[in-house]
Tab-separated table of C-alpha atoms and ligand atoms in Angstrom:
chain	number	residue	atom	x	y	z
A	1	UNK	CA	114.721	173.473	81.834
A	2	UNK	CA	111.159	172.335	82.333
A	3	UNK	CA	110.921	169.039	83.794
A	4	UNK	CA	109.537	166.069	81.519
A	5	UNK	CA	106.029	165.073	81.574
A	6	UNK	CA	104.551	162.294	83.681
A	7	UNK	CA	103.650	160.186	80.206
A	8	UNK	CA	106.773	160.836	78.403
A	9	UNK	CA	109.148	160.001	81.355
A	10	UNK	CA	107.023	156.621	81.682
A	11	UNK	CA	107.465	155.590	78.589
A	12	UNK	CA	111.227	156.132	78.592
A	13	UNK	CA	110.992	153.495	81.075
A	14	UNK	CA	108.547	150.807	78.799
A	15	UNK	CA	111.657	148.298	78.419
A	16	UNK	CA	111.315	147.525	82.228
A	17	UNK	CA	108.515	144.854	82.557
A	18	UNK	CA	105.859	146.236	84.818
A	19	UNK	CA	102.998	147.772	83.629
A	20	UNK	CA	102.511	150.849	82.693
A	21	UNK	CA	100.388	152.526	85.629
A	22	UNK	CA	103.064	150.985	87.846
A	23	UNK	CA	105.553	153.005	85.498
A	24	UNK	CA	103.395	156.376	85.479
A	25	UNK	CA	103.462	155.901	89.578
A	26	UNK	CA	107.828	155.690	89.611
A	27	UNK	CA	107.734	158.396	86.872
A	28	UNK	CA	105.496	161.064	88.813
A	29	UNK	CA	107.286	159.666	92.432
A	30	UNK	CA	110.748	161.064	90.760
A	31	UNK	CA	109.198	164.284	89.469
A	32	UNK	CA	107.662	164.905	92.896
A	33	UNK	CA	110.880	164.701	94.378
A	34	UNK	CA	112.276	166.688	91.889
A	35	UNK	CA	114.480	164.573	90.409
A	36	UNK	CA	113.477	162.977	87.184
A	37	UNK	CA	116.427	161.280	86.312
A	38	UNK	CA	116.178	158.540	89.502
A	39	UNK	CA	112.868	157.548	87.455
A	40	UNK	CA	114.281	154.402	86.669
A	41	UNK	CA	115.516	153.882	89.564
A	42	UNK	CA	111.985	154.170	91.302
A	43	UNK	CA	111.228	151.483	88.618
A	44	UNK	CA	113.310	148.984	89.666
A	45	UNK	CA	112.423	149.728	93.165
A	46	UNK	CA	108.337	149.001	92.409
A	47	UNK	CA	109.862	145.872	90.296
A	48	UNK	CA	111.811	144.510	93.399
A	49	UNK	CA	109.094	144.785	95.924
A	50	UNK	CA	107.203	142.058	93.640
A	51	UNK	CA	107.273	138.599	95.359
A	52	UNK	CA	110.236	136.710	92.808
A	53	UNK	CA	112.707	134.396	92.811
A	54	UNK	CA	115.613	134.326	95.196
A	55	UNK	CA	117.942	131.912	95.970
A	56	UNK	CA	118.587	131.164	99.277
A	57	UNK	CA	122.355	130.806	100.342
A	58	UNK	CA	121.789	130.933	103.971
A	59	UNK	CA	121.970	127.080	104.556
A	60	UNK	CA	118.700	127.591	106.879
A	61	UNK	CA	116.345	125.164	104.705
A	62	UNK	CA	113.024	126.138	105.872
A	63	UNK	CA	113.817	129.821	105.778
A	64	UNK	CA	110.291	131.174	106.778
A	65	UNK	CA	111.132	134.735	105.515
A	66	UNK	CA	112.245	133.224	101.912
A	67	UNK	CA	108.990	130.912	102.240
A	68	UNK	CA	110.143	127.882	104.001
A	69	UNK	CA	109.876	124.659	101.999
A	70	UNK	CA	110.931	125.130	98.150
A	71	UNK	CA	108.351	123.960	95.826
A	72	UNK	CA	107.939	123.622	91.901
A	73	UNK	CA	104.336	123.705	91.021
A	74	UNK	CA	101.831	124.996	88.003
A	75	UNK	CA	98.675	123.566	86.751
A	76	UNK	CA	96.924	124.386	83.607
A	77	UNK	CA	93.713	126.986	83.737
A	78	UNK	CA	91.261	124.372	83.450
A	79	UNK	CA	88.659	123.230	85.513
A	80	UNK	CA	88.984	120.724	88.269
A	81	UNK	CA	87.197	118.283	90.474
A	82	UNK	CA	87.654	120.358	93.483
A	83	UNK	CA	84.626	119.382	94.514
A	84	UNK	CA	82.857	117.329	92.193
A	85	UNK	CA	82.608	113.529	92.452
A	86	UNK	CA	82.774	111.719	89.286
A	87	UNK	CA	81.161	108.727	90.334
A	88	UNK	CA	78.366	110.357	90.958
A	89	UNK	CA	78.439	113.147	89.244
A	90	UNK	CA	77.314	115.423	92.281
A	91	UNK	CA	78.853	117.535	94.245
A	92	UNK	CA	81.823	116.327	96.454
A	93	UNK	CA	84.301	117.460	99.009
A	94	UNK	CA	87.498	119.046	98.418
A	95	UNK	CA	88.945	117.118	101.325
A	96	UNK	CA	88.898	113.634	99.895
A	97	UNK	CA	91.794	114.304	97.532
A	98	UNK	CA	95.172	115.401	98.946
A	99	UNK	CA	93.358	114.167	102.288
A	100	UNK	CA	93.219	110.762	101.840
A	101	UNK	CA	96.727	110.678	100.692
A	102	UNK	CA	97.722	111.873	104.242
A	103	UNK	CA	95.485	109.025	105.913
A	104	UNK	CA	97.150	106.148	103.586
A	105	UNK	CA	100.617	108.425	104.648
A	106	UNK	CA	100.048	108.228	108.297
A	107	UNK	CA	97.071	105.377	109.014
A	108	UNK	CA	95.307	108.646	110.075
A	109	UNK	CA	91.020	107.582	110.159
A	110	UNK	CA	90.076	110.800	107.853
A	111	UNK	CA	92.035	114.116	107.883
A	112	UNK	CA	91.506	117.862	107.091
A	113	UNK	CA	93.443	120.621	105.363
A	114	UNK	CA	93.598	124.165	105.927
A	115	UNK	CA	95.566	126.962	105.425
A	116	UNK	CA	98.325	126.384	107.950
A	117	UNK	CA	98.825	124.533	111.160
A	118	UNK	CA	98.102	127.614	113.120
A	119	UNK	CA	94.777	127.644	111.481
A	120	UNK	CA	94.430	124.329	112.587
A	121	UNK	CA	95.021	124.213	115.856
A	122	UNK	CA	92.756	127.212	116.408
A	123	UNK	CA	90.143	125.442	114.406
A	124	UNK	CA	90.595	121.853	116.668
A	125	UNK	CA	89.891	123.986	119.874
A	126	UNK	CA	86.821	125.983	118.356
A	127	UNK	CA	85.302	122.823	116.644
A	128	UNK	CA	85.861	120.540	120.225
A	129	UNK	CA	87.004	123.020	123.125
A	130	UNK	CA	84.701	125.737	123.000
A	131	UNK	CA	83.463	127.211	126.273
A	132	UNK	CA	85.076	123.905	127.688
A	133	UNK	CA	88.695	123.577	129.769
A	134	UNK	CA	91.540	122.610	127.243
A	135	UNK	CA	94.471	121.313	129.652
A	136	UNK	CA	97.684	122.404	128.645
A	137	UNK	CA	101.205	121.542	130.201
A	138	UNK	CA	103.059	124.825	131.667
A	139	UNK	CA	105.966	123.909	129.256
A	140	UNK	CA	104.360	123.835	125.976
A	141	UNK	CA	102.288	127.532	126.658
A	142	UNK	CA	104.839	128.796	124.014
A	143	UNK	CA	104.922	131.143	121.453
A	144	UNK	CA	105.563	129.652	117.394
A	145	UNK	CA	107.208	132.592	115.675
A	146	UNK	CA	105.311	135.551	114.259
A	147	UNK	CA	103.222	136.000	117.304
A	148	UNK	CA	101.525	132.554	117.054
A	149	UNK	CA	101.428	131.917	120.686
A	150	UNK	CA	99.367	128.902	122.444
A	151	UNK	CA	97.716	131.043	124.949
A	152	UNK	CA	96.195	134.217	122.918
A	153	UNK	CA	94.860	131.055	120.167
A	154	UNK	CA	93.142	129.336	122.818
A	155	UNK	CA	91.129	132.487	124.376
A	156	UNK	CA	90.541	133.592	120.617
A	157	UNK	CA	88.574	130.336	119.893
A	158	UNK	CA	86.817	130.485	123.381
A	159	UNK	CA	88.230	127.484	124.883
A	160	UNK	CA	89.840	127.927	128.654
A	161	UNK	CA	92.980	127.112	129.368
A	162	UNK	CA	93.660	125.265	132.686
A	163	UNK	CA	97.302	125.442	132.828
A	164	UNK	CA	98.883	122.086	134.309
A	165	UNK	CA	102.314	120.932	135.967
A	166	UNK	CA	105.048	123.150	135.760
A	167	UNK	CA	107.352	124.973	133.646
A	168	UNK	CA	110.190	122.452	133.411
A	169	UNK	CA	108.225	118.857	134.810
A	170	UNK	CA	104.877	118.063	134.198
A	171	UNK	CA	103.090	114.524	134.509
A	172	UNK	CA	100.455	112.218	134.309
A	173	UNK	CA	99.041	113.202	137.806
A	174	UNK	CA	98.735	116.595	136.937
A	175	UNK	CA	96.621	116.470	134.194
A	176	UNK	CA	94.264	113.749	136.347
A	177	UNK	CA	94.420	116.890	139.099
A	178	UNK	CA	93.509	119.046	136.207
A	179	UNK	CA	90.641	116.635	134.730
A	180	UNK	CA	88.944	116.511	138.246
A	181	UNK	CA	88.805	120.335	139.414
A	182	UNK	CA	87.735	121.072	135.637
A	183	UNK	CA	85.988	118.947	133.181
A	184	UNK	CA	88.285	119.046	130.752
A	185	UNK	CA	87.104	118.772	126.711
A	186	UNK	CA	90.875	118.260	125.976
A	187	UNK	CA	94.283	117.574	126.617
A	188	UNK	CA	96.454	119.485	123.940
A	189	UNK	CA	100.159	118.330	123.935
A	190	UNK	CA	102.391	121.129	121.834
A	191	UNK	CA	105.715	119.986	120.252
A	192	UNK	CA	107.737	122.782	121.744
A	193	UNK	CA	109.396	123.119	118.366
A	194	UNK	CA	112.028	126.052	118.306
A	195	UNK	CA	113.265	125.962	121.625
A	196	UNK	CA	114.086	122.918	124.379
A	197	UNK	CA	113.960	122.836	128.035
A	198	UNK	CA	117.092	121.031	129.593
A	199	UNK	CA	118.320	120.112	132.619
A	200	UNK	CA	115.831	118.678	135.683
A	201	UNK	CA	112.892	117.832	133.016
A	202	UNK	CA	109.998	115.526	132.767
A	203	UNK	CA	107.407	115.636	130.150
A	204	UNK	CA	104.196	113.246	129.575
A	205	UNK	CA	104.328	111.176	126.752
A	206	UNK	CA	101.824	111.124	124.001
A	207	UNK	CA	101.173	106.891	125.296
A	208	UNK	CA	100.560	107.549	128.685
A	209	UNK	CA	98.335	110.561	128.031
A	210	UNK	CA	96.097	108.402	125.971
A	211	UNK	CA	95.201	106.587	128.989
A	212	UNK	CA	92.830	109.005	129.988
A	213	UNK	CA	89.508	109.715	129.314
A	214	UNK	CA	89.343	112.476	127.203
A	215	UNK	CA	90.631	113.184	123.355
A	216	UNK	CA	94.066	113.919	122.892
A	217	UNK	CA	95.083	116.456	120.134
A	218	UNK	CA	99.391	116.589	119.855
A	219	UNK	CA	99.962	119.975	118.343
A	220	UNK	CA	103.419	118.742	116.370
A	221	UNK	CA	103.806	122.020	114.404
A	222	UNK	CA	107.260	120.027	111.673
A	223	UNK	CA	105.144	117.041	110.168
A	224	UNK	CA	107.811	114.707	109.964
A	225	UNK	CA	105.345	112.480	108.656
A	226	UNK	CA	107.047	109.058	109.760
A	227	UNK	CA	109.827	107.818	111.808
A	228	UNK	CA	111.528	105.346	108.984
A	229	UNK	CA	112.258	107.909	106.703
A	230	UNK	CA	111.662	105.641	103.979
A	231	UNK	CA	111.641	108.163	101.065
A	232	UNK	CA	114.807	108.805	101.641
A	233	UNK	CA	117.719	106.529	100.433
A	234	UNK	CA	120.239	106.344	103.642
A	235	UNK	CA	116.434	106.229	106.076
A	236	UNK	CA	116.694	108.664	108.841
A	237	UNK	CA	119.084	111.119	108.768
A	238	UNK	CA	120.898	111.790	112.639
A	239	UNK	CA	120.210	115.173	112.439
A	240	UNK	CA	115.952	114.475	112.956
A	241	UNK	CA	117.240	113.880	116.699
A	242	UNK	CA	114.270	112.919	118.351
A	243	UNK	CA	111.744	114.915	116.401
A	244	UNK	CA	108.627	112.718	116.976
A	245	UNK	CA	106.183	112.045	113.965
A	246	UNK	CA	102.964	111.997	112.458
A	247	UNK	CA	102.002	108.603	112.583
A	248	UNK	CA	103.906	107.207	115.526
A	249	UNK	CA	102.160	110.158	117.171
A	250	UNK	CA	98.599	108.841	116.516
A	251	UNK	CA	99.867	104.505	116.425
A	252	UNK	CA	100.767	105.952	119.971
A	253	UNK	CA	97.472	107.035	121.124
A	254	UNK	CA	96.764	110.887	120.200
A	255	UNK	CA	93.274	111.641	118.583
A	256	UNK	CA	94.425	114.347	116.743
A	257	UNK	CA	97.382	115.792	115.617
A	258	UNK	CA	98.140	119.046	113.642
A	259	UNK	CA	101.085	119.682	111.535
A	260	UNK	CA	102.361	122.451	108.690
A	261	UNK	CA	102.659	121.520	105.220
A	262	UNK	CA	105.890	123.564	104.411
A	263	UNK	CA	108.236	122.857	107.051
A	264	UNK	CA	109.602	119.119	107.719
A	265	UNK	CA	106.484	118.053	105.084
A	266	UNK	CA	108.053	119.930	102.358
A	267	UNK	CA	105.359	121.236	100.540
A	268	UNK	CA	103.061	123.854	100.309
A	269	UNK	CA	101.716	126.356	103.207
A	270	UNK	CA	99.247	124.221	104.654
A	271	UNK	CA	97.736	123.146	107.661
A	272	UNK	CA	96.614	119.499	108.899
A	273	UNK	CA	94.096	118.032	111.149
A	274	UNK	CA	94.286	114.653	111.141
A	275	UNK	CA	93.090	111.338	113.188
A	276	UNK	CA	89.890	110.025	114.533
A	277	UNK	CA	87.352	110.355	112.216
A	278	UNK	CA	84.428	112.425	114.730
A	279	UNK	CA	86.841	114.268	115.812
A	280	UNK	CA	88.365	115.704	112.503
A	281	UNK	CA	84.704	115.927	111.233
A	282	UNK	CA	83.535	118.004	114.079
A	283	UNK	CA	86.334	120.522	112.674
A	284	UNK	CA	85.103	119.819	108.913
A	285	UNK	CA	81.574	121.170	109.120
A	286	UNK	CA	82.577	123.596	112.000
A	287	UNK	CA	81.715	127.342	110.261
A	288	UNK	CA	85.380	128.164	110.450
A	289	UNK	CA	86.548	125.590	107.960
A	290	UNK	CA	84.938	128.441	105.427
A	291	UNK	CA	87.489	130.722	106.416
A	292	UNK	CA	90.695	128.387	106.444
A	293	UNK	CA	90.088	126.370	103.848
A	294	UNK	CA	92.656	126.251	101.274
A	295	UNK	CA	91.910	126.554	97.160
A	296	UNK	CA	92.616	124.347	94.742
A	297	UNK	CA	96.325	125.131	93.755
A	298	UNK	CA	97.817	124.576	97.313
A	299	UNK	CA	95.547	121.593	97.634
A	300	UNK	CA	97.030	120.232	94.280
A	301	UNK	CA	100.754	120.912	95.265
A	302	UNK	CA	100.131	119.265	98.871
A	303	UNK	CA	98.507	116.335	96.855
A	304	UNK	CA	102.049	115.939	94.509
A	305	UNK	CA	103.836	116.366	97.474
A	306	UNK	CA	101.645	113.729	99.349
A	307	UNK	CA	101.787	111.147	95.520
A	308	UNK	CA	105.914	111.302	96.276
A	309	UNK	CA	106.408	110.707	99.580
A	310	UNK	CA	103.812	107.550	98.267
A	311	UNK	CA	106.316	106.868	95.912
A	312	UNK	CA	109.284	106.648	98.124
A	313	UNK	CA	110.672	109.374	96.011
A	314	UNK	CA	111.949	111.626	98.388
A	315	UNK	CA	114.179	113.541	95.618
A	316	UNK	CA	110.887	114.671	93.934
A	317	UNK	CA	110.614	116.829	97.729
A	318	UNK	CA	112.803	119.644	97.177
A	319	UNK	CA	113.201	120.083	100.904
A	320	UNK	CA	114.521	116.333	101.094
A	321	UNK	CA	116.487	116.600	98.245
A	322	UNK	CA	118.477	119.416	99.616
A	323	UNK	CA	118.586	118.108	103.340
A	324	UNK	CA	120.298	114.501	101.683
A	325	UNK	CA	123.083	116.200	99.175
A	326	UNK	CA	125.641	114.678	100.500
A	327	UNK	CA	128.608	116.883	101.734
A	328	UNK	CA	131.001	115.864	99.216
A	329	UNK	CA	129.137	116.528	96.349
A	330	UNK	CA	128.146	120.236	97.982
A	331	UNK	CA	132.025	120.689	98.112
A	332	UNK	CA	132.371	119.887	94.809
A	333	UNK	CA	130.126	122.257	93.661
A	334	UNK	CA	131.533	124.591	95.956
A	335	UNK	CA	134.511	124.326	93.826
A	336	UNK	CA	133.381	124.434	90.600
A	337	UNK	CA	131.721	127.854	91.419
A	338	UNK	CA	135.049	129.392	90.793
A	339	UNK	CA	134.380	132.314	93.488
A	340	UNK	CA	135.449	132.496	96.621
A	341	UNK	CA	137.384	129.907	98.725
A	342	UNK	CA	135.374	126.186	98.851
A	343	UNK	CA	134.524	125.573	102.923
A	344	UNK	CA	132.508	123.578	104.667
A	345	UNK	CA	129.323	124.212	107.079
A	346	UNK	CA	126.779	124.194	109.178
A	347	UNK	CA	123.327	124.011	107.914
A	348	UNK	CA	120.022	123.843	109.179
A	349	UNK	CA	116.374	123.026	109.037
A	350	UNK	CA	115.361	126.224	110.661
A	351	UNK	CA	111.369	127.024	110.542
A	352	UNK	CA	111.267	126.624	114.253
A	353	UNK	CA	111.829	123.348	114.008
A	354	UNK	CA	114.720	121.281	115.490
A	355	UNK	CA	116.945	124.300	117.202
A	356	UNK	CA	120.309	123.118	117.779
A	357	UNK	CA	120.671	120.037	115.189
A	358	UNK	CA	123.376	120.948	112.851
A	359	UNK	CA	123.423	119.558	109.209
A	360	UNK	CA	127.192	119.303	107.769
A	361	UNK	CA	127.133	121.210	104.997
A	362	UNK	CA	129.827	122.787	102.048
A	363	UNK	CA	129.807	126.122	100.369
A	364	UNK	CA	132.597	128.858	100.207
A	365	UNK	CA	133.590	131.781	101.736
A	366	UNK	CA	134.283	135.821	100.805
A	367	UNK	CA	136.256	138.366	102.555
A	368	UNK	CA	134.225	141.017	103.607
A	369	UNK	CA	130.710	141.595	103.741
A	370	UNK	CA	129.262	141.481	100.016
A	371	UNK	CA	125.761	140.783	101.206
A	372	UNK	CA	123.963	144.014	100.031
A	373	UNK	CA	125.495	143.182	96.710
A	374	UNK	CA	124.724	139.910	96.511
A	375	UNK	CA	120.753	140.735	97.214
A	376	UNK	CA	121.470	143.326	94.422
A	377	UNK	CA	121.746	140.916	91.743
A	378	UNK	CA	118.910	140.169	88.996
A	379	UNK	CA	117.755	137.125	90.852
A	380	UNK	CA	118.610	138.445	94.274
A	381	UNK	CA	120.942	135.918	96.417
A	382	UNK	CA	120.514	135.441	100.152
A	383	UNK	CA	123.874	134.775	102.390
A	384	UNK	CA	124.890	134.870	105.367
A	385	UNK	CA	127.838	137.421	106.803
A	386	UNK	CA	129.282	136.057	110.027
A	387	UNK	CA	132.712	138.438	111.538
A	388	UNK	CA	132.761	140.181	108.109
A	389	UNK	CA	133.205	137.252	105.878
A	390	UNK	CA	130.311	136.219	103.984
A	391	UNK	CA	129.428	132.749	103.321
A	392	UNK	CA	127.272	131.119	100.736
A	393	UNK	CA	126.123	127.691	102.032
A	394	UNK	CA	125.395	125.421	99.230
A	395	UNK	CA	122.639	123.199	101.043
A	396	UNK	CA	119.741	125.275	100.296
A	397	UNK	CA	121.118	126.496	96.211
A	398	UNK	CA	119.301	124.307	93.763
A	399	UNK	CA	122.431	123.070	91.368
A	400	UNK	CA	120.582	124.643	88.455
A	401	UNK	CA	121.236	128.477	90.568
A	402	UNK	CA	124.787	127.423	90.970
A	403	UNK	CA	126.036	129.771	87.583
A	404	UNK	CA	123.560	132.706	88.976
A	405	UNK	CA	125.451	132.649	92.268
A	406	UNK	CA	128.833	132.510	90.415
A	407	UNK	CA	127.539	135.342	88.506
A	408	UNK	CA	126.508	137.335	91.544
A	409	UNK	CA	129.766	137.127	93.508
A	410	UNK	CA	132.112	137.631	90.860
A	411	UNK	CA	130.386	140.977	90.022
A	412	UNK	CA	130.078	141.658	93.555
A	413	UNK	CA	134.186	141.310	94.159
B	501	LIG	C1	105.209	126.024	113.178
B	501	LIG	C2	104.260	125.599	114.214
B	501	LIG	C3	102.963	126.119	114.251
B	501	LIG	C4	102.493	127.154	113.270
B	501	LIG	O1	102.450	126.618	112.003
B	501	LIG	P1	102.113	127.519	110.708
B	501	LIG	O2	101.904	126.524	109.635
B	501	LIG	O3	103.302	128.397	110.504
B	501	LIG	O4	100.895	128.308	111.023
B	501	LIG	C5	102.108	125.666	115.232
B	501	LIG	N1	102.514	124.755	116.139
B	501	LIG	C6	103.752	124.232	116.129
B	501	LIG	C7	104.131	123.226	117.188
B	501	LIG	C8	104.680	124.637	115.170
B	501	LIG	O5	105.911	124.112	115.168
């Protein structure tokens, strides 16, 4: 039998929504492979490698390979005033909208956004440190995930690092040692997010850094944005340990301080430099901010996100909304699913930030490891398997998924 055409095997395939060159390309892949009939199967395959939905049951909240911080956004097609002032009816600056909600959010003098914090910390050393000593405590030269590490960001924006103290104790001395032998442009303090050093420890406090003569940028990667918590109805939940924020941070006498938009924040991938208002200016009109400067939807999200936290609203912050369900309402859900056995948890923020705080959470529990299966389904569902029982954590499922993941596990057992 002589194998189908190309155009005639694609168009068998025309009630699968993609279009049709992407159809053409699964239809000649299965003739090249000599078998036609997995045509569809191709399909699905070019369908499933589209970014989509998926629901994350692993309890990890900021799960950076399902994109960290959930967010709801969409904005009509319609022109804005990125960077046009009304007033005057010239042109403006797309950094006095979302912005200045992050100054009146953390008493910040002016602030900055880019694409994401690592973009902003290279930025702060290239706009302030370059071809100058940047003075950097032996316990904070760490790496942030995906090969962000402190080190390799400071030699890329030409700064030199002048290493100071020691792995596990480093103080005020040292960097005064430091300052002496080197001329040093800047002290940059990193929040050693996903990892802690215990035991015989002693670190140098944002406070008595300040004391010296030279600008202080805090590198504090989660953006908790403030201590009280106040968006949230119970304040400040336990499990925030001692996770130090944004405007404590600068009340207590840091120049600068970066943070991410989509991890403690919870809202879009963003960066932030924000404090002293030379200082984050220097980094405005530096030829960089070009490159990193983010457009106007993520600028729009990060301003809603900025407008609730304003509000006090912190249920309008998917991230906070999830982190507060309390654990007796996740159990209830859990067993209203009607699959699997109704258990409780551990969550957690993940994201790199706060490693070892545990979040009490609910969800329920399946013999055997249906994972593959589960990732199978239409809107694919994330769990995790732990000693061949896998476990949907109900933290991180929006209520409105909670039929889909019924759904998937009941046609997965
Ligand atoms: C997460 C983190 C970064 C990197 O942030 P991205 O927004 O992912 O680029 C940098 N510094 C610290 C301390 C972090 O925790």
């Amino acid at each position: 039998m002589r194998p189908p055409s190309v155009d005639s095997l694609a168009r068998s395939l025309s009630d699968i929504d993609l279009p049709p060159p992407l159809l053409v390309d699964a239809a000649r892949t299965a003739i090249s492979n000599g078998e036609p009939e997995s045509a569809r199967e191709e399909a699905v395959r070019l369908q499933r490698a589209l970014l989509g939905p998926a629901i994350n049951a692993t309890g990890v909240l900021l799960h950076t390979n399902l994109g960290r911080a959930p967010l709801a956004y969409s904005q009509p097609a319609k022109a804005t005033n990125l960077e046009f002032d009304l007033d005057t009816g010239t042109r403006g600056s797309r950094n006095h909208h979302a912005a200045n909600l992050i100054c009146r959010l953390t008493g910040a003098e002016a602030a900055v956004i880019v694409n994401n914090c690592s973009a902003a910390v290279a930025l702060v050393l290239a706009a302030l440190a370059r071809d100058h000593a940047v003075a950097v405590s032996r316990g904070e030269l760490v790496e942030i995930g995906g090969g962000f590490r402190v080190p390799d960001v400071m030699a890329e924006s030409g700064a030199q690092l002048v290493e100071v103290g020691t792995t596990n104790r480093t103080r005020l001395a040292d960097y005064q040692t430091a300052h002496q032998a080197h001329d040093v442009a800047l002290l940059l303090k990193v929040h050693p997010s996903n990892y802690r050093i215990s035991g015989f420890t002693e670190d140098t406090s944002v406070k008595s850094l300040a004391t010296l003569e030279v600008p202080l940028a805090v590198d504090l990667g989660s953006g908790l944005i403030d201590n009280a918590c106040s968006w949230l109805r119970d304040g400040r939940p336990p499990w925030l340990g001692d996770e130090p924020a944004v405007k404590q941070t600068l009340e207590e006498g840091a120049d600068l301080v970066t943070f991410s938009c989509d991890k403690l924040f919870g809202g879009p991938q963003a960066g932030v430099i924000a404090g002293r208002g030379d200082l984050v200016e220097a980094c405005a009109i530096h030829p960089l901010m070009r490159a990193f400067r983010p457009g106007a939807l993520v600028l729009n999200a990060l301003q809603q996100t900025a407008l609730a936290y304003l509000r006090r609203d912190g249920d309008a912050i998917p991230f906070w909304r999830m982190a507060q369900t309390s654990v007796s309402e996740l159990l209830s859900r859990a067993e209203a699913l009607g699959v699997g056995r109704p258990i409780q948890t551990v969550a957690m923020t993940g994201g790199g930030s706060l490693p070892g705080e545990h979040i009490p959470s609910a969800g329920v529990e399946i013999a055997g490891d249906i994972s593959q299966l589960l990732r199978d389904a239409d809107t694919p569902v994330i769990a995790r398997v732990q000693d061949q029982t896998t476990v949907i954590d109900l933290r991180t499922v929006d209520p409105s998924d909670d039929s889909l993941v019924a759904d998937a596990v009941a046609s997965s057992t």
